[in-house]
Amino acid sequence: GGSAMAAVRDVEIDPEGTFKYILVCLQRPGGGEQRDIVRGTKAAEFHNHIFEKVNPEMEKLGYECKCLGGGKIEHNSKDKKIRVFGLSTGYGKADHSVTVEILKKEYTDYEITWSDDKK
């Protein structure tokens, strides 16, 4: 059922600062349900470090993961602002507009913007 997928959080990002993020598509093998999730952390020096952590976790739950691209997130919790920008050299640029829609579900009272700026 949808319970395992519902248990996967849409967004897991650091509470503060500027850091790399990736947009990941989860899918049940053979089609079926799928959804996109956002993961970002300062702990990751490269975008693939995030994917390498997420992928085994999701495989355990029975999902195939595909990285749809990456970028950076600037999270200002004091001003309740999130900015999505930049790209991943390895995975290419995520569709930041999709990322913003996912972030809005979690951070409902935030001002969330995106751009194709590198910095």
PDB file of C-alpha atoms in Angstrom:
ATOM      1  CA  GLY A   1       0.000   0.000   0.000  1.00  0.00           C
ATOM      2  CA  GLY A   2       0.889   3.657   0.144  1.00  0.00           C
ATOM      3  CA  SER A   3       1.895   3.453   3.790  1.00  0.00           C
ATOM      4  CA  ALA A   4       5.632   2.962   3.236  1.00  0.00           C
ATOM      5  CA  MET A   5       5.758   5.785   0.733  1.00  0.00           C
ATOM      6  CA  ALA A   6       3.759   8.005   3.050  1.00  0.00           C
ATOM      7  CA  ALA A   7       6.380   7.309   5.723  1.00  0.00           C
ATOM      8  CA  VAL A   8       9.045   8.838   3.494  1.00  0.00           C
ATOM      9  CA  ARG A   9       9.274  12.550   4.193  1.00  0.00           C
ATOM     10  CA  ASP A  10       8.943  14.909   1.231  1.00  0.00           C
ATOM     11  CA  VAL A  11      11.705  17.127   2.529  1.00  0.00           C
ATOM     12  CA  GLU A  12      14.778  16.571   4.631  1.00  0.00           C
ATOM     13  CA  ILE A  13      17.066  19.596   4.613  1.00  0.00           C
ATOM     14  CA  ASP A  14      19.328  21.318   7.118  1.00  0.00           C
ATOM     15  CA  PRO A  15      17.538  23.868   9.315  1.00  0.00           C
ATOM     16  CA  GLU A  16      19.942  26.681   8.461  1.00  0.00           C
ATOM     17  CA  GLY A  17      22.621  27.735   5.987  1.00  0.00           C
ATOM     18  CA  THR A  18      23.494  27.183   2.346  1.00  0.00           C
ATOM     19  CA  PHE A  19      24.033  23.649   1.134  1.00  0.00           C
ATOM     20  CA  LYS A  20      23.750  21.259  -1.783  1.00  0.00           C
ATOM     21  CA  TYR A  21      20.467  19.526  -2.513  1.00  0.00           C
ATOM     22  CA  ILE A  22      19.113  16.912  -4.893  1.00  0.00           C
ATOM     23  CA  LEU A  23      15.669  16.169  -6.260  1.00  0.00           C
ATOM     24  CA  VAL A  24      15.004  12.427  -6.257  1.00  0.00           C
ATOM     25  CA  CYS A  25      12.206  10.497  -7.943  1.00  0.00           C
ATOM     26  CA  LEU A  26      11.023   7.434  -6.029  1.00  0.00           C
ATOM     27  CA  GLN A  27       9.237   4.755  -7.949  1.00  0.00           C
ATOM     28  CA  ARG A  28       7.871   1.314  -7.310  1.00  0.00           C
ATOM     29  CA  PRO A  29       9.554  -1.190  -9.624  1.00  0.00           C
ATOM     30  CA  GLY A  30       7.295  -1.899 -12.583  1.00  0.00           C
ATOM     31  CA  GLY A  31       5.657   1.505 -12.478  1.00  0.00           C
ATOM     32  CA  GLY A  32       2.903   2.181  -9.996  1.00  0.00           C
ATOM     33  CA  GLU A  33       3.177   5.010  -7.540  1.00  0.00           C
ATOM     34  CA  GLN A  34       5.935   7.559  -7.762  1.00  0.00           C
ATOM     35  CA  ARG A  35       6.830  10.828  -6.112  1.00  0.00           C
ATOM     36  CA  ASP A  36       9.641  13.329  -5.858  1.00  0.00           C
ATOM     37  CA  ILE A  37      11.521  14.126  -2.668  1.00  0.00           C
ATOM     38  CA  VAL A  38      14.038  16.812  -1.730  1.00  0.00           C
ATOM     39  CA  ARG A  39      17.197  16.077   0.258  1.00  0.00           C
ATOM     40  CA  GLY A  40      19.915  18.553   1.203  1.00  0.00           C
ATOM     41  CA  THR A  41      22.651  18.890   3.774  1.00  0.00           C
ATOM     42  CA  LYS A  42      25.842  20.778   4.554  1.00  0.00           C
ATOM     43  CA  ALA A  43      27.422  17.438   5.413  1.00  0.00           C
ATOM     44  CA  ALA A  44      27.566  16.601   1.705  1.00  0.00           C
ATOM     45  CA  GLU A  45      30.610  17.933  -0.074  1.00  0.00           C
ATOM     46  CA  PHE A  46      29.266  16.675  -3.405  1.00  0.00           C
ATOM     47  CA  HIS A  47      25.753  16.020  -4.667  1.00  0.00           C
ATOM     48  CA  ASN A  48      26.404  12.304  -5.091  1.00  0.00           C
ATOM     49  CA  HIS A  49      27.135  12.015  -1.356  1.00  0.00           C
ATOM     50  CA  ILE A  50      23.472  12.839  -0.720  1.00  0.00           C
ATOM     51  CA  PHE A  51      22.274  10.333  -3.288  1.00  0.00           C
ATOM     52  CA  GLU A  52      24.558   7.623  -1.921  1.00  0.00           C
ATOM     53  CA  LYS A  53      22.895   8.041   1.463  1.00  0.00           C
ATOM     54  CA  VAL A  54      19.297   8.250   0.208  1.00  0.00           C
ATOM     55  CA  ASN A  55      19.443   5.451  -2.348  1.00  0.00           C
ATOM     56  CA  PRO A  56      20.084   2.483   0.022  1.00  0.00           C
ATOM     57  CA  GLU A  57      17.488   3.803   2.500  1.00  0.00           C
ATOM     58  CA  MET A  58      14.850   3.909  -0.226  1.00  0.00           C
ATOM     59  CA  GLU A  59      15.858   0.572  -1.739  1.00  0.00           C
ATOM     60  CA  LYS A  60      15.225  -1.018   1.663  1.00  0.00           C
ATOM     61  CA  LEU A  61      11.674   0.338   1.452  1.00  0.00           C
ATOM     62  CA  GLY A  62      11.299  -1.116  -2.031  1.00  0.00           C
ATOM     63  CA  TYR A  63      11.776   1.952  -4.208  1.00  0.00           C
ATOM     64  CA  GLU A  64      13.901   2.645  -7.195  1.00  0.00           C
ATOM     65  CA  CYS A  65      15.574   6.052  -6.974  1.00  0.00           C
ATOM     66  CA  LYS A  66      16.479   8.325  -9.788  1.00  0.00           C
ATOM     67  CA  CYS A  67      18.270  11.607  -9.204  1.00  0.00           C
ATOM     68  CA  LEU A  68      16.511  14.295 -11.252  1.00  0.00           C
ATOM     69  CA  GLY A  69      19.254  16.848 -10.716  1.00  0.00           C
ATOM     70  CA  GLY A  70      20.572  19.112  -8.014  1.00  0.00           C
ATOM     71  CA  GLY A  71      21.388  22.598  -6.938  1.00  0.00           C
ATOM     72  CA  LYS A  72      21.746  24.580  -3.767  1.00  0.00           C
ATOM     73  CA  ILE A  73      19.386  25.659  -1.039  1.00  0.00           C
ATOM     74  CA  GLU A  74      19.832  28.731   1.106  1.00  0.00           C
ATOM     75  CA  HIS A  75      17.742  28.239   4.241  1.00  0.00           C
ATOM     76  CA  ASN A  76      17.184  31.269   6.445  1.00  0.00           C
ATOM     77  CA  SER A  77      15.006  30.038   9.289  1.00  0.00           C
ATOM     78  CA  LYS A  78      15.055  33.374  11.131  1.00  0.00           C
ATOM     79  CA  ASP A  79      13.482  35.263   8.219  1.00  0.00           C
ATOM     80  CA  LYS A  80      11.558  32.183   7.055  1.00  0.00           C
ATOM     81  CA  LYS A  81      13.030  32.306   3.591  1.00  0.00           C
ATOM     82  CA  ILE A  82      14.350  29.600   1.324  1.00  0.00           C
ATOM     83  CA  ARG A  83      16.160  30.245  -1.940  1.00  0.00           C
ATOM     84  CA  VAL A  84      16.774  27.471  -4.462  1.00  0.00           C
ATOM     85  CA  PHE A  85      19.467  28.026  -7.084  1.00  0.00           C
ATOM     86  CA  GLY A  86      22.551  26.622  -8.794  1.00  0.00           C
ATOM     87  CA  LEU A  87      23.103  23.175 -10.252  1.00  0.00           C
ATOM     88  CA  SER A  88      24.904  19.892  -9.822  1.00  0.00           C
ATOM     89  CA  THR A  89      27.846  19.182 -12.105  1.00  0.00           C
ATOM     90  CA  GLY A  90      27.241  15.449 -11.908  1.00  0.00           C
ATOM     91  CA  TYR A  91      23.439  15.298 -12.080  1.00  0.00           C
ATOM     92  CA  GLY A  92      22.655  18.524 -13.909  1.00  0.00           C
ATOM     93  CA  LYS A  93      20.206  21.165 -12.739  1.00  0.00           C
ATOM     94  CA  ALA A  94      17.099  20.024 -10.939  1.00  0.00           C
ATOM     95  CA  ASP A  95      13.808  21.605 -11.936  1.00  0.00           C
ATOM     96  CA  HIS A  96      13.872  24.161  -9.139  1.00  0.00           C
ATOM     97  CA  SER A  97      10.198  25.014  -9.665  1.00  0.00           C
ATOM     98  CA  VAL A  98       9.327  21.417  -8.730  1.00  0.00           C
ATOM     99  CA  THR A  99      11.604  21.638  -5.693  1.00  0.00           C
ATOM    100  CA  VAL A 100       9.868  24.841  -4.579  1.00  0.00           C
ATOM    101  CA  GLU A 101       6.432  23.186  -4.780  1.00  0.00           C
ATOM    102  CA  ILE A 102       7.673  20.320  -2.593  1.00  0.00           C
ATOM    103  CA  LEU A 103       9.283  22.724  -0.105  1.00  0.00           C
ATOM    104  CA  LYS A 104       6.030  24.705   0.136  1.00  0.00           C
ATOM    105  CA  LYS A 105       4.238  21.601   1.436  1.00  0.00           C
ATOM    106  CA  GLU A 106       6.644  21.416   4.365  1.00  0.00           C
ATOM    107  CA  TYR A 107       7.446  25.097   4.943  1.00  0.00           C
ATOM    108  CA  THR A 108       3.969  26.530   4.556  1.00  0.00           C
ATOM    109  CA  ASP A 109       4.681  29.932   6.134  1.00  0.00           C
ATOM    110  CA  TYR A 110       7.939  30.565   4.272  1.00  0.00           C
ATOM    111  CA  GLU A 111       8.764  32.766   1.330  1.00  0.00           C
ATOM    112  CA  ILE A 112      10.345  30.341  -1.145  1.00  0.00           C
ATOM    113  CA  THR A 113      11.960  31.460  -4.370  1.00  0.00           C
ATOM    114  CA  TRP A 114      14.193  29.979  -7.046  1.00  0.00           C
ATOM    115  CA  SER A 115      16.460  31.193  -9.829  1.00  0.00           C
ATOM    116  CA  ASP A 116      19.032  29.858 -12.254  1.00  0.00           C
ATOM    117  CA  ASP A 117      21.725  31.932 -10.572  1.00  0.00           C
ATOM    118  CA  LYS A 118      24.947  30.096  -9.818  1.00  0.00           C
ATOM    119  CA  LYS A 119      25.488  31.923  -6.510  1.00  0.00           C
TER     120      LYS A 119
END
